[in-house]
PDB file of C-alpha atoms in Angstrom:
ATOM      1  CA  UNK A   1     -62.620 -39.936  -7.494  1.00 89.00           C
ATOM      2  CA  UNK A   2     -66.357 -39.307  -7.281  1.00 91.00           C
ATOM      3  CA  UNK A   3     -65.998 -35.921  -8.992  1.00 93.00           C
ATOM      4  CA  UNK A   4     -63.960 -37.476 -11.812  1.00 94.00           C
ATOM      5  CA  UNK A   5     -66.629 -40.164 -12.204  1.00 94.00           C
ATOM      6  CA  UNK A   6     -69.224 -37.390 -12.487  1.00 95.00           C
ATOM      7  CA  UNK A   7     -67.179 -35.713 -15.223  1.00 96.00           C
ATOM      8  CA  UNK A   8     -66.942 -38.994 -17.108  1.00 96.00           C
ATOM      9  CA  UNK A   9     -70.661 -39.642 -16.745  1.00 96.00           C
ATOM     10  CA  UNK A  10     -71.496 -36.180 -18.071  1.00 96.00           C
ATOM     11  CA  UNK A  11     -69.158 -36.661 -21.054  1.00 96.00           C
ATOM     12  CA  UNK A  12     -70.594 -39.875 -22.492  1.00 96.00           C
ATOM     13  CA  UNK A  13     -73.862 -40.928 -24.101  1.00 96.00           C
ATOM     14  CA  UNK A  14     -76.597 -42.966 -22.428  1.00 95.00           C
ATOM     15  CA  UNK A  15     -75.619 -46.028 -24.490  1.00 97.00           C
ATOM     16  CA  UNK A  16     -72.008 -45.853 -23.326  1.00 97.00           C
ATOM     17  CA  UNK A  17     -70.813 -47.780 -20.293  1.00 95.00           C
ATOM     18  CA  UNK A  18     -68.429 -46.230 -17.764  1.00 95.00           C
ATOM     19  CA  UNK A  19     -67.232 -48.345 -14.846  1.00 94.00           C
ATOM     20  CA  UNK A  20     -64.529 -48.151 -12.226  1.00 92.00           C
ATOM     21  CA  UNK A  21     -61.770 -50.633 -12.979  1.00 90.00           C
ATOM     22  CA  UNK A  22     -59.331 -51.200 -10.172  1.00 84.00           C
ATOM     23  CA  UNK A  23     -58.284 -48.526  -7.722  1.00 85.00           C
ATOM     24  CA  UNK A  24     -58.212 -45.266  -9.635  1.00 88.00           C
ATOM     25  CA  UNK A  25     -58.922 -46.442 -13.163  1.00 92.00           C
ATOM     26  CA  UNK A  26     -62.060 -46.406 -15.273  1.00 93.00           C
ATOM     27  CA  UNK A  27     -63.104 -48.276 -18.394  1.00 93.00           C
ATOM     28  CA  UNK A  28     -65.462 -46.577 -20.813  1.00 95.00           C
ATOM     29  CA  UNK A  29     -67.090 -48.626 -23.563  1.00 95.00           C
ATOM     30  CA  UNK A  30     -68.297 -46.577 -26.526  1.00 96.00           C
ATOM     31  CA  UNK A  31     -70.348 -48.892 -28.766  1.00 95.00           C
ATOM     32  CA  UNK A  32     -70.360 -48.172 -32.496  1.00 93.00           C
ATOM     33  CA  UNK A  33     -67.787 -45.419 -32.108  1.00 95.00           C
ATOM     34  CA  UNK A  34     -64.814 -44.987 -34.422  1.00 94.00           C
ATOM     35  CA  UNK A  35     -61.376 -44.566 -32.880  1.00 95.00           C
ATOM     36  CA  UNK A  36     -61.157 -40.863 -33.803  1.00 96.00           C
ATOM     37  CA  UNK A  37     -64.424 -40.099 -32.005  1.00 97.00           C
ATOM     38  CA  UNK A  38     -63.320 -42.144 -28.987  1.00 97.00           C
ATOM     39  CA  UNK A  39     -60.133 -40.070 -28.853  1.00 97.00           C
ATOM     40  CA  UNK A  40     -62.261 -36.892 -28.981  1.00 97.00           C
ATOM     41  CA  UNK A  41     -64.367 -38.151 -26.052  1.00 97.00           C
ATOM     42  CA  UNK A  42     -61.209 -39.017 -24.095  1.00 97.00           C
ATOM     43  CA  UNK A  43     -59.724 -35.593 -24.831  1.00 97.00           C
ATOM     44  CA  UNK A  44     -62.939 -33.891 -23.701  1.00 97.00           C
ATOM     45  CA  UNK A  45     -62.805 -35.807 -20.405  1.00 97.00           C
ATOM     46  CA  UNK A  46     -59.095 -35.011 -19.965  1.00 97.00           C
ATOM     47  CA  UNK A  47     -59.703 -31.321 -20.583  1.00 97.00           C
ATOM     48  CA  UNK A  48     -62.646 -31.123 -18.176  1.00 97.00           C
ATOM     49  CA  UNK A  49     -60.645 -32.778 -15.385  1.00 97.00           C
ATOM     50  CA  UNK A  50     -57.632 -30.537 -16.011  1.00 97.00           C
ATOM     51  CA  UNK A  51     -59.713 -27.351 -15.855  1.00 97.00           C
ATOM     52  CA  UNK A  52     -61.806 -28.330 -12.821  1.00 96.00           C
ATOM     53  CA  UNK A  53     -60.964 -27.065  -9.356  1.00 96.00           C
ATOM     54  CA  UNK A  54     -61.659 -29.784  -6.813  1.00 94.00           C
ATOM     55  CA  UNK A  55     -62.105 -29.204  -3.094  1.00 92.00           C
ATOM     56  CA  UNK A  56     -60.466 -31.415  -0.496  1.00 90.00           C
ATOM     57  CA  UNK A  57     -60.602 -30.539   3.202  1.00 92.00           C
ATOM     58  CA  UNK A  58     -61.297 -26.849   2.464  1.00 93.00           C
ATOM     59  CA  UNK A  59     -58.424 -26.615  -0.018  1.00 95.00           C
ATOM     60  CA  UNK A  60     -58.583 -26.103  -3.752  1.00 96.00           C
ATOM     61  CA  UNK A  61     -56.859 -28.888  -5.663  1.00 95.00           C
ATOM     62  CA  UNK A  62     -56.174 -29.345  -9.349  1.00 95.00           C
ATOM     63  CA  UNK A  63     -55.421 -32.668 -10.965  1.00 95.00           C
ATOM     64  CA  UNK A  64     -55.003 -34.245 -14.364  1.00 95.00           C
ATOM     65  CA  UNK A  65     -55.630 -37.649 -15.883  1.00 96.00           C
ATOM     66  CA  UNK A  66     -53.960 -39.868 -18.427  1.00 96.00           C
ATOM     67  CA  UNK A  67     -56.060 -41.910 -20.838  1.00 96.00           C
ATOM     68  CA  UNK A  68     -55.573 -44.849 -23.178  1.00 96.00           C
ATOM     69  CA  UNK A  69     -57.894 -45.576 -26.114  1.00 97.00           C
ATOM     70  CA  UNK A  70     -58.230 -48.890 -27.943  1.00 96.00           C
ATOM     71  CA  UNK A  71     -60.676 -49.849 -30.669  1.00 95.00           C
ATOM     72  CA  UNK A  72     -61.958 -53.426 -30.782  1.00 92.00           C
ATOM     73  CA  UNK A  73     -60.041 -55.376 -33.409  1.00 91.00           C
ATOM     74  CA  UNK A  74     -61.112 -58.780 -34.681  1.00 88.00           C
ATOM     75  CA  UNK A  75     -57.481 -59.471 -35.587  1.00 91.00           C
ATOM     76  CA  UNK A  76     -56.024 -58.626 -32.154  1.00 91.00           C
ATOM     77  CA  UNK A  77     -58.781 -58.960 -29.570  1.00 91.00           C
ATOM     78  CA  UNK A  78     -59.751 -62.611 -29.244  1.00 92.00           C
ATOM     79  CA  UNK A  79     -60.877 -61.946 -25.665  1.00 93.00           C
ATOM     80  CA  UNK A  80     -62.132 -58.916 -23.762  1.00 91.00           C
ATOM     81  CA  UNK A  81     -58.950 -59.136 -21.680  1.00 93.00           C
ATOM     82  CA  UNK A  82     -56.875 -58.582 -24.841  1.00 94.00           C
ATOM     83  CA  UNK A  83     -58.771 -55.376 -25.618  1.00 94.00           C
ATOM     84  CA  UNK A  84     -58.395 -54.105 -22.052  1.00 92.00           C
ATOM     85  CA  UNK A  85     -54.673 -54.960 -22.136  1.00 94.00           C
ATOM     86  CA  UNK A  86     -54.180 -52.902 -25.312  1.00 94.00           C
ATOM     87  CA  UNK A  87     -56.050 -49.962 -23.756  1.00 95.00           C
ATOM     88  CA  UNK A  88     -53.960 -50.356 -20.599  1.00 94.00           C
ATOM     89  CA  UNK A  89     -50.755 -50.283 -22.653  1.00 95.00           C
ATOM     90  CA  UNK A  90     -51.939 -47.034 -24.268  1.00 96.00           C
ATOM     91  CA  UNK A  91     -52.696 -45.641 -20.798  1.00 96.00           C
ATOM     92  CA  UNK A  92     -49.173 -46.429 -19.615  1.00 95.00           C
ATOM     93  CA  UNK A  93     -47.785 -44.784 -22.747  1.00 96.00           C
ATOM     94  CA  UNK A  94     -49.674 -41.638 -21.681  1.00 96.00           C
ATOM     95  CA  UNK A  95     -48.330 -41.866 -18.135  1.00 95.00           C
ATOM     96  CA  UNK A  96     -44.735 -42.418 -19.244  1.00 95.00           C
ATOM     97  CA  UNK A  97     -45.010 -39.778 -21.968  1.00 94.00           C
ATOM     98  CA  UNK A  98     -45.548 -36.988 -19.479  1.00 93.00           C
ATOM     99  CA  UNK A  99     -49.062 -37.588 -18.115  1.00 94.00           C
ATOM    100  CA  UNK A 100     -52.194 -35.507 -18.737  1.00 97.00           C
ATOM    101  CA  UNK A 101     -52.578 -36.866 -22.269  1.00 97.00           C
ATOM    102  CA  UNK A 102     -54.516 -39.296 -24.437  1.00 97.00           C
ATOM    103  CA  UNK A 103     -52.688 -42.132 -26.212  1.00 97.00           C
ATOM    104  CA  UNK A 104     -54.040 -44.750 -28.580  1.00 97.00           C
ATOM    105  CA  UNK A 105     -53.346 -48.465 -28.809  1.00 95.00           C
ATOM    106  CA  UNK A 106     -51.623 -49.932 -31.838  1.00 84.00           C
TER     107      UNK A 106
END
């Protein structure tokens, strides 16, 4: 989890905010970033995690991550919880679509 957090931190700008959200989930806020660029950032993070060899108790371990991307919408996101819920729905679409992928919210 710490190594994944390091990958995320190294993949975002100083103005971006990356925080742990729940057990094994993270939220990354990318201010003034269009959806296409946010997807590119998410894909870069996904690719770095997939290609990294992690060490756990003297064993090499590979893992992957699933990501959901949502862009703030004045028509849909009347609260921050609504935005997070849309991103979470995109995340679950990634998980149920085969994992190790990036999906976007409607």
